[in-house]
Coordinates of C-alpha atoms in Angstrom, one line a residue:
M9 CA -52.8 -359.1 -45.8
S10 CA -51.4 -359.2 -49.5
V11 CA -52.7 -359.2 -52.4
W12 CA -50.2 -361.1 -53.9
L13 CA -49.5 -364.6 -51.7
R14 CA -47.3 -365.2 -54.7
G15 CA -46.6 -364.4 -58.2
R16 CA -43.4 -364.2 -61.5
K17 CA -41.2 -361.0 -61.7
P18 CA -42.6 -357.7 -62.2
A19 CA -43.5 -356.1 -64.8
S20 CA -42.0 -353.7 -66.4
E21 CA -43.7 -349.6 -67.5
H22 CA -42.3 -350.3 -70.7
S23 CA -44.3 -353.9 -71.1
I24 CA -47.8 -352.1 -69.6
A25 CA -47.2 -349.3 -71.7
A26 CA -46.8 -351.6 -74.5
W27 CA -49.9 -354.1 -74.2
E28 CA -52.2 -350.7 -73.8
Q29 CA -50.7 -349.2 -76.1
E30 CA -51.0 -351.9 -79.1
H31 CA -54.6 -353.6 -78.0
E32 CA -55.2 -349.6 -77.7
L33 CA -57.2 -349.6 -74.4
V34 CA -56.5 -347.9 -70.9
L35 CA -55.8 -351.1 -67.7
P36 CA -57.1 -349.3 -64.2
T37 CA -53.9 -347.9 -62.6
L38 CA -55.2 -350.7 -59.5
Y39 CA -54.1 -353.3 -62.2
K40 CA -50.8 -351.3 -63.4
E41 CA -49.2 -351.3 -59.9
L42 CA -50.6 -355.1 -59.1
L43 CA -49.0 -355.8 -62.4
S44 CA -45.5 -353.7 -61.1
V45 CA -45.4 -355.7 -57.9
H46 CA -46.2 -359.3 -60.1
D47 CA -46.4 -360.1 -63.0
G48 CA -49.6 -362.3 -62.4
G49 CA -49.9 -364.5 -59.7
L50 CA -51.9 -366.5 -56.7
L51 CA -54.7 -363.6 -54.2
A52 CA -54.3 -364.0 -50.9
K53 CA -58.2 -363.8 -50.8
N54 CA -59.7 -365.8 -52.9
H55 CA -64.4 -364.8 -52.7
F56 CA -66.3 -361.6 -53.2
S57 CA -70.1 -361.2 -52.4
V58 CA -72.5 -361.7 -55.6
S59 CA -76.0 -359.7 -56.4
E60 CA -77.8 -363.3 -57.1
P61 CA -76.9 -366.9 -56.9
T62 CA -73.9 -368.4 -59.0
S63 CA -71.9 -371.6 -60.1
Y64 CA -70.6 -370.8 -57.0
G65 CA -73.2 -370.5 -53.8
L66 CA -75.8 -368.3 -53.1
A67 CA -74.1 -365.2 -52.0
D68 CA -70.6 -365.3 -53.4
A69 CA -67.7 -366.3 -56.0
E70 CA -64.3 -367.4 -55.9
I71 CA -61.2 -365.6 -57.8
Y72 CA -57.7 -367.1 -56.7
T73 CA -55.6 -365.9 -59.7
L74 CA -54.8 -362.6 -61.5
A75 CA -53.4 -362.8 -64.2
G76 CA -50.4 -361.4 -66.0
L77 CA -50.1 -359.3 -69.5
A78 CA -49.5 -362.5 -72.2
E79 CA -52.6 -364.0 -69.6
L80 CA -55.2 -360.8 -70.3
Q81 CA -57.7 -362.6 -72.6
M82 CA -59.6 -360.4 -75.3
A83 CA -61.2 -362.4 -77.5
I84 CA -62.7 -366.1 -75.7
P85 CA -64.8 -368.9 -77.5
Q86 CA -67.1 -369.1 -75.5
E87 CA -68.0 -364.9 -75.9
D88 CA -70.3 -365.3 -79.0
D89 CA -72.6 -367.4 -77.0
V90 CA -72.7 -364.1 -74.6
D91 CA -73.6 -361.2 -76.5
L92 CA -71.9 -358.5 -75.0
P93 CA -71.9 -354.7 -75.8
G94 CA -68.7 -353.0 -75.7
R95 CA -65.1 -355.1 -75.1
Q96 CA -64.2 -357.1 -72.2
V97 CA -60.7 -358.2 -71.1
Y98 CA -61.0 -361.1 -68.7
F99 CA -58.2 -361.7 -65.8
H100 CA -59.1 -364.7 -64.3
Q101 CA -60.9 -368.0 -66.2
D102 CA -62.3 -371.0 -63.7
G103 CA -64.1 -373.2 -66.3
D104 CA -66.1 -371.5 -68.3
Q105 CA -66.9 -368.8 -64.8
Y106 CA -64.5 -366.0 -65.9
I107 CA -64.1 -362.5 -64.4
G108 CA -63.4 -359.2 -66.1
L109 CA -63.0 -355.4 -67.3
D110 CA -66.2 -354.3 -69.4
Y111 CA -65.5 -352.2 -71.3
Q112 CA -68.3 -349.9 -71.8
T113 CA -67.8 -347.7 -69.7
D114 CA -64.9 -344.8 -69.5
A115 CA -63.6 -346.7 -66.3
P116 CA -63.8 -350.2 -66.6
R117 CA -66.5 -351.7 -64.5
V118 CA -65.2 -355.1 -63.2
I119 CA -68.3 -357.9 -64.3
Y120 CA -68.0 -361.4 -63.3
V121 CA -69.8 -363.9 -66.7
D122 CA -70.2 -367.5 -66.4
F123 CA -70.8 -369.3 -70.6
E124 CA -72.2 -372.1 -69.4
T125 CA -75.2 -370.7 -67.8
L126 CA -75.6 -367.7 -70.2
Q127 CA -75.7 -365.6 -66.6
T128 CA -73.5 -361.7 -66.6
L129 CA -73.4 -359.6 -63.3
V130 CA -72.1 -356.4 -62.7
V131 CA -69.8 -357.6 -59.4
A132 CA -68.2 -353.8 -58.8
E133 CA -68.2 -350.5 -60.5
S134 CA -64.2 -350.1 -61.0
F135 CA -61.2 -352.8 -60.1
A136 CA -60.3 -351.1 -57.2
A137 CA -63.9 -351.2 -55.8
F138 CA -63.4 -354.9 -56.8
M139 CA -59.8 -355.9 -54.5
D140 CA -61.1 -353.9 -51.8
S141 CA -64.1 -356.2 -51.6
L142 CA -62.3 -359.3 -52.4
Y143 CA -61.9 -361.7 -49.0
F144 CA -60.3 -364.9 -47.7
S145 CA -62.9 -368.5 -47.1
P146 CA -60.8 -371.5 -46.8
F147 CA -61.8 -374.1 -49.9
P148 CA -63.8 -377.3 -49.1
I149 CA -60.4 -379.3 -49.2
E150 CA -62.8 -382.5 -49.9
L151 CA -63.4 -381.5 -53.0
V152 CA -59.9 -381.0 -53.8
P153 CA -59.7 -383.6 -56.6
R154 CA -62.2 -381.5 -58.3
Y155 CA -59.9 -378.8 -58.4
P156 CA -58.2 -376.8 -60.9
L157 CA -54.6 -377.8 -59.6
V158 CA -54.1 -373.2 -60.2
K159 CA -56.3 -373.4 -57.2
V160 CA -55.0 -376.0 -54.9
E161 CA -51.7 -374.1 -54.7
Q162 CA -53.8 -371.9 -53.6
M163 CA -54.6 -373.5 -51.1
L164 CA -51.3 -375.0 -50.4
A165 CA -49.6 -372.0 -49.8
L166 CA -52.0 -371.1 -46.9
A167 CA -52.2 -374.8 -45.8
N168 CA -50.7 -375.2 -42.5
V169 CA -48.2 -379.0 -42.2
A170 CA -51.4 -380.9 -41.0
K171 CA -53.7 -379.8 -43.7
T172 CA -50.4 -379.7 -46.5
L173 CA -50.5 -383.5 -46.1
Q174 CA -54.5 -383.4 -46.1
I175 CA -54.4 -381.5 -49.5
L176 CA -51.5 -383.7 -51.2
E177 CA -53.0 -387.3 -50.2
L178 CA -56.4 -386.6 -51.2
L179 CA -53.9 -385.8 -55.2
E180 CA -52.0 -389.3 -54.8
D181 CA -53.5 -390.0 -58.5
C182 CA -52.9 -386.7 -59.7
E183 CA -52.3 -388.2 -63.7
D184 CA -49.9 -384.5 -63.4
K185 CA -47.5 -386.3 -62.1
S186 CA -44.9 -383.1 -62.8
W187 CA -46.2 -380.9 -60.9
Y188 CA -47.0 -383.7 -58.4
L189 CA -43.4 -384.7 -58.2
A190 CA -42.4 -380.6 -57.9
R191 CA -44.8 -380.8 -55.1
I192 CA -43.0 -382.9 -53.1
D193 CA -40.0 -381.7 -53.6
G194 CA -40.9 -378.3 -52.6
L195 CA -41.6 -380.0 -49.6
L196 CA -38.5 -381.9 -49.1
H197 CA -36.6 -378.3 -49.9
S198 CA -38.5 -376.8 -46.7
E199 CA -36.3 -375.6 -44.0
E200 CA -39.0 -376.7 -41.8
S201 CA -38.0 -380.8 -40.8
P202 CA -42.1 -381.6 -40.4
Y203 CA -42.7 -380.0 -43.9
Q204 CA -39.5 -382.6 -45.2
Q205 CA -41.3 -385.3 -42.8
I206 CA -44.3 -385.7 -45.1
G207 CA -42.4 -384.6 -48.5
V208 CA -40.8 -387.7 -47.5
T209 CA -44.0 -389.7 -46.1
L210 CA -45.8 -388.7 -50.1
L211 CA -42.8 -389.9 -51.4
E212 CA -43.1 -393.0 -50.6
N213 CA -46.1 -393.7 -51.4
Q214 CA -45.5 -392.6 -55.0
I215 CA -42.8 -394.8 -55.3
F216 CA -44.5 -398.1 -53.9
Y217 CA -48.4 -397.2 -56.0
F218 CA -47.8 -394.6 -58.5
R219 CA -44.1 -396.2 -59.6
R220 CA -44.7 -396.3 -62.8
K221 CA -46.2 -393.3 -64.1
L222 CA -42.9 -391.6 -62.0
D223 CA -40.2 -389.7 -64.1
E224 CA -36.9 -391.8 -62.9
S225 CA -34.6 -388.8 -62.7
R226 CA -36.6 -387.0 -61.3
V227 CA -37.3 -389.7 -58.1
T228 CA -33.7 -390.5 -58.1
A229 CA -33.0 -387.3 -57.7
M230 CA -35.1 -386.3 -54.6
L231 CA -33.4 -390.0 -53.2
E232 CA -29.7 -388.2 -53.5
W233 CA -30.7 -384.8 -52.0
L234 CA -32.8 -386.2 -48.9
E235 CA -29.2 -388.4 -48.7
S236 CA -26.8 -385.6 -49.3
Q237 CA -29.0 -383.8 -46.5
H238 CA -29.4 -386.8 -44.2
I239 CA -33.1 -386.2 -43.9
W240 CA -35.1 -388.6 -42.2
P241 CA -32.1 -391.4 -42.9
E242 CA -32.8 -394.4 -41.8
K243 CA -36.6 -394.0 -44.0
V244 CA -35.2 -392.7 -46.6
A245 CA -32.3 -396.4 -47.1
E246 CA -35.9 -398.0 -47.5
L247 CA -37.1 -395.4 -50.1
R248 CA -34.2 -395.8 -52.1
K249 CA -33.9 -400.0 -51.9
E250 CA -37.9 -400.2 -52.6
W251 CA -37.1 -397.6 -55.6
E252 CA -34.0 -399.5 -56.5
D253 CA -35.4 -403.3 -56.2

């Protein structure tokens, strides 16, 4: 399985070198190789083992994104709560939990820091060893409403039709309607009809139950797309009528 699931355009050698020069730090070779493929994005694997219990559980912790150059965090507000010597560069954040490179040694180790419980763990002696230790384990779907949306995006990228519908139904009252409509729009533009159909179903739910929260121009554009492609015409005609009434 590839390290990346989905990501942004590659970072150039020049931009990586400029970052290192600006911060007077050398990123691990493997990190730079990954940035040359995608300058940050979703990871295909999402768990790693830990030596003691963390906020995530007894035996493991989570990671689902890897930061691009602009997202690497050198200083964070919570760091005064944990007195860590040396310099740290954090490449993943999930609430108060951070994963980063610890430059106390010549070859930086990977650390997990929970700024809520003030817990710090060395999880790998090198970034390469850390990446080798990652494995995939599904996140519990029933907890989706509690997850940050980027974590949900990793779940959706790996989900089949049934799970995609289940996940997005759990988020139908999502406050970020722009994000939610973008997910539906992606389904409508799928080349596979089962995904198109669940996109129509989800759009129907939004029009019937959350109309006042929706962007009018975006929904209209989605309906026009469905009509132009002749996707589920009877249902789309019903949605058009409901939307315009």
